[in-house]
Coordinates of C-alpha atoms in Angstrom, one line a residue:
Chain C
G211 CA 0.0 0.0 -0.1
E212 CA 0.7 4.1 -0.1
N213 CA 3.5 5.2 2.2
V214 CA 3.8 8.9 2.8
E215 CA 6.9 10.2 4.7
Q216 CA 7.1 13.6 6.0
H217 CA 9.6 16.0 7.2
P218 CA 10.6 17.9 9.5
S219 CA 8.8 16.5 12.2
T220 CA 9.2 20.2 14.2
L221 CA 10.0 23.4 12.6
S222 CA 10.5 26.7 14.1
V223 CA 10.7 29.9 12.3
Q224 CA 11.0 33.6 12.9
E225 CA 7.5 35.8 12.1
G226 CA 7.9 36.8 8.5
D227 CA 9.9 34.2 7.2
S228 CA 9.3 31.0 4.9
A229 CA 8.7 27.4 6.0
V230 CA 8.6 24.3 3.8
I231 CA 7.4 21.1 4.5
K232 CA 8.3 18.2 2.6
C233 CA 6.7 14.7 1.8
T234 CA 7.5 11.6 -0.2
Y235 CA 4.9 8.5 -1.5
S236 CA 5.3 5.6 -2.6
D237 CA 2.6 4.6 -4.9
S238 CA 3.2 5.9 -8.6
A239 CA -0.6 5.6 -8.8
S240 CA -1.4 8.0 -6.4
N241 CA -2.8 11.1 -7.9
Y242 CA -4.3 13.6 -5.5
F243 CA -2.3 15.4 -2.8
P244 CA -3.9 17.6 -0.1
W245 CA -2.4 19.5 2.9
Y246 CA -4.2 19.9 6.2
K247 CA -3.7 22.1 9.2
Q248 CA -4.4 21.1 12.6
E249 CA -4.9 23.1 15.5
L250 CA -5.2 21.7 19.2
G251 CA -8.5 20.3 20.0
K252 CA -9.7 20.4 16.4
G253 CA -10.0 18.3 13.5
P254 CA -7.5 18.7 10.1
Q255 CA -8.6 21.5 8.0
L256 CA -7.8 21.6 4.3
I257 CA -5.8 24.0 3.2
I258 CA -4.8 23.3 -0.4
D259 CA -4.5 20.5 -2.7
I260 CA -3.1 19.5 -6.0
R261 CA -3.6 16.9 -8.3
S262 CA -1.0 14.9 -10.5
N263 CA -1.9 17.1 -13.9
V264 CA -0.5 20.0 -12.1
G265 CA 3.1 21.1 -10.9
E266 CA 2.5 23.7 -8.2
K267 CA -0.7 25.5 -7.1
K268 CA -0.7 29.0 -5.0
D269 CA -3.3 30.4 -2.9
Q270 CA -1.9 33.7 -1.2
R271 CA 0.8 32.9 1.2
I272 CA 0.9 28.8 0.5
A273 CA 1.9 26.9 -2.2
V274 CA 2.4 23.5 -3.2
T275 CA 4.4 21.7 -5.4
L276 CA 4.7 18.4 -7.0
N277 CA 7.5 16.3 -8.3
K278 CA 5.8 13.1 -9.9
T279 CA 9.2 11.7 -11.1
A280 CA 10.7 12.0 -7.8
K281 CA 7.2 11.4 -5.8
H282 CA 7.9 14.3 -3.8
F283 CA 5.8 17.3 -3.1
S284 CA 6.1 20.3 -0.8
L285 CA 4.3 22.9 1.0
H286 CA 5.9 26.4 1.0
I287 CA 4.4 29.3 3.4
T288 CA 5.7 32.6 3.1
E289 CA 5.5 35.8 5.5
T290 CA 4.6 33.6 8.3
Q291 CA 2.6 34.8 11.1
P292 CA 2.1 33.2 14.5
E293 CA -1.6 32.2 13.7
D294 CA 0.2 29.6 11.3
S295 CA 1.6 27.6 14.3
A296 CA -0.3 24.4 14.3
V297 CA 0.5 20.7 13.0
Y298 CA 0.5 20.0 9.2
F299 CA -0.4 17.1 7.4
C300 CA 0.6 16.0 3.8
A301 CA -1.5 13.4 2.3
A302 CA -2.1 10.8 -0.6
S303 CA -4.9 9.4 -2.5
G304 CA -4.5 6.9 -5.5
S305 CA -7.1 6.6 -8.6
R306 CA -10.5 6.1 -7.8
I307 CA -10.8 3.7 -10.6
L308 CA -8.3 1.2 -9.1
T309 CA -10.1 1.3 -5.4
G310 CA -13.4 0.6 -6.5
G311 CA -14.4 4.0 -6.0
G312 CA -12.9 4.9 -2.4
N313 CA -10.8 7.9 -1.8
K314 CA -8.7 6.8 0.9
L315 CA -5.9 9.4 2.0
T316 CA -2.8 8.1 3.5
F317 CA -1.1 10.7 5.7
G318 CA 2.2 11.6 6.8
T319 CA 3.3 11.8 10.6
G320 CA 3.1 15.8 10.5
T321 CA 5.0 18.7 11.0
Q322 CA 4.7 20.9 14.0
L323 CA 5.2 24.6 13.0
K324 CA 5.8 26.8 15.2
V325 CA 6.1 30.9 14.4
E326 CA 8.0 32.7 16.7
L327 CA 7.5 36.6 17.5
Chain Z
D125 CA -23.6 25.9 6.3
A126 CA -22.8 23.3 9.1
G127 CA -19.8 21.7 8.6
V128 CA -19.0 18.0 9.6
T129 CA -20.5 17.5 12.9
Q130 CA -19.5 14.5 15.3
S131 CA -20.9 13.2 18.8
P132 CA -19.9 13.0 21.7
T133 CA -16.9 15.1 21.5
H134 CA -15.3 13.2 24.8
L135 CA -16.2 9.6 25.9
I136 CA -14.6 7.4 28.4
K137 CA -15.1 3.5 28.3
T138 CA -13.8 0.5 29.8
R139 CA -12.0 -2.4 28.5
G140 CA -14.5 -4.9 26.6
Q141 CA -17.3 -2.5 26.2
Q142 CA -18.8 -1.1 22.9
V143 CA -19.0 2.1 22.0
T144 CA -20.9 4.1 19.1
L145 CA -19.7 7.2 17.5
R146 CA -22.2 9.5 15.4
C147 CA -21.3 11.6 12.4
S148 CA -23.3 14.1 10.1
P149 CA -21.8 15.3 6.6
K150 CA -21.3 18.5 5.4
S151 CA -24.2 19.6 3.4
G152 CA -24.1 18.3 0.0
H153 CA -22.2 15.8 0.8
D154 CA -22.8 11.9 0.2
T155 CA -19.8 9.9 1.3
V156 CA -18.5 9.2 4.8
S157 CA -15.1 8.1 5.9
W158 CA -13.7 7.4 9.6
Y159 CA -10.2 7.9 10.6
Q160 CA -8.3 6.9 13.8
Q161 CA -5.7 9.4 14.9
A162 CA -3.6 8.5 17.6
L163 CA -1.7 10.9 19.9
G164 CA 1.0 12.3 17.9
Q165 CA 0.4 10.6 14.6
G166 CA -1.4 11.2 11.2
P167 CA -4.8 9.9 11.0
Q168 CA -5.5 6.3 10.0
F169 CA -8.3 5.4 7.4
I170 CA -10.9 2.7 9.0
F171 CA -13.4 2.8 6.3
Q172 CA -15.6 4.7 3.9
Y173 CA -19.3 4.7 3.3
Y174 CA -21.3 5.5 0.0
E175 CA -24.5 4.9 -0.8
E176 CA -25.1 3.1 2.6
E177 CA -22.6 0.3 1.5
E178 CA -18.9 0.0 2.7
R179 CA -17.0 0.9 0.0
Q180 CA -13.1 1.1 1.1
R181 CA -11.8 -0.4 4.0
G182 CA -8.4 0.0 5.7
N183 CA -6.4 -2.4 8.0
F184 CA -8.6 -2.2 11.0
P185 CA -10.3 -5.4 12.8
D186 CA -13.7 -6.6 12.3
R187 CA -14.4 -5.3 15.8
F188 CA -14.7 -1.7 13.9
S189 CA -17.8 -1.5 12.1
G190 CA -20.0 1.2 10.5
H191 CA -23.2 2.2 8.9
Q192 CA -24.8 4.9 6.7
F193 CA -28.1 6.3 6.8
P194 CA -30.3 7.2 3.9
N195 CA -29.6 11.1 5.1
Y196 CA -26.0 10.4 4.5
S197 CA -25.0 10.8 8.3
S198 CA -22.9 7.7 9.7
E199 CA -22.0 5.6 12.8
L200 CA -18.9 3.8 13.9
N201 CA -19.1 0.9 16.1
V202 CA -16.0 -0.4 18.3
N203 CA -16.7 -3.6 20.1
A204 CA -14.6 -5.4 22.7
L205 CA -12.9 -2.0 23.3
L206 CA -9.0 -2.5 24.0
L207 CA -6.8 0.3 25.8
G208 CA -5.2 0.7 22.4
D209 CA -8.4 1.8 20.9
S210 CA -8.0 5.0 22.7
A211 CA -7.4 7.7 20.5
L212 CA -9.3 10.8 18.4
Y213 CA -11.9 9.4 15.8
L214 CA -12.3 11.5 12.7
C215 CA -15.4 11.7 10.6
A216 CA -14.7 13.1 7.1
S217 CA -17.4 13.8 4.2
S218 CA -16.9 14.6 0.4
A219 CA -19.0 14.6 -2.4
D220 CA -18.6 12.0 -5.0
I221 CA -17.8 13.4 -8.4
G222 CA -17.6 10.3 -10.6
T223 CA -13.5 8.9 -11.1
G224 CA -11.8 12.1 -9.6
N225 CA -11.0 13.0 -5.9
S226 CA -12.9 15.6 -4.1
P227 CA -11.8 17.2 -1.0
L228 CA -12.4 15.5 2.3
H229 CA -13.7 18.0 5.0
F230 CA -13.1 16.8 8.7
G231 CA -15.1 17.2 11.8
N232 CA -13.5 17.9 15.3
G233 CA -13.6 14.5 16.2
T234 CA -14.8 12.2 19.3
R235 CA -12.1 11.9 21.9
L236 CA -12.3 8.2 23.0
T237 CA -10.4 7.3 26.5
V238 CA -10.8 3.5 27.2
T239 CA -9.5 2.3 31.0

């Protein structure tokens, strides 16, 4: 099955700096890659996603890049703010045709991001 | 527009007991998935329901079962609870859009503690 690795496990940056979180996946059939932000006591919140036919996607201060050949994807947060502090998860999902219609997500182990003043 | 709602928020059970967790999907969504999140870990897929049928299942024992109702809401049942079942149980909903992957929206979870 799919295996997703995520690095680093913790990341501390100064306010205004950029933060980069990297993930690799094992299943070349995976074609959907969302990123989630989880704050304490809450469920994961989708912040951005990318599909395998796109190499890069940007939404204001957040961007995601995908390298299908190397099977890795990254989250970039620019101009970080204290409210960006949270745990971030990457995930991967395979072709629904191959799974009988299911869209199971395989998650990475998470990155604790701390933005310091 | 209500998002994914789960109940209860917290639950304490004893080993060997049975538990039922409930989930109402986001308006317009017809697919419900359940995930288990242990402390400090990423969510692990349990199963997914669509059209009241289990469509996909993760690597969890038969003690974990579910149900989806005609109004798309869902229940997760766990029998013969073990200490290791203590975790945050997350429900996620999505809209079935043919062969493409639609975004999953998560609820805030049910924190289950087994003593």
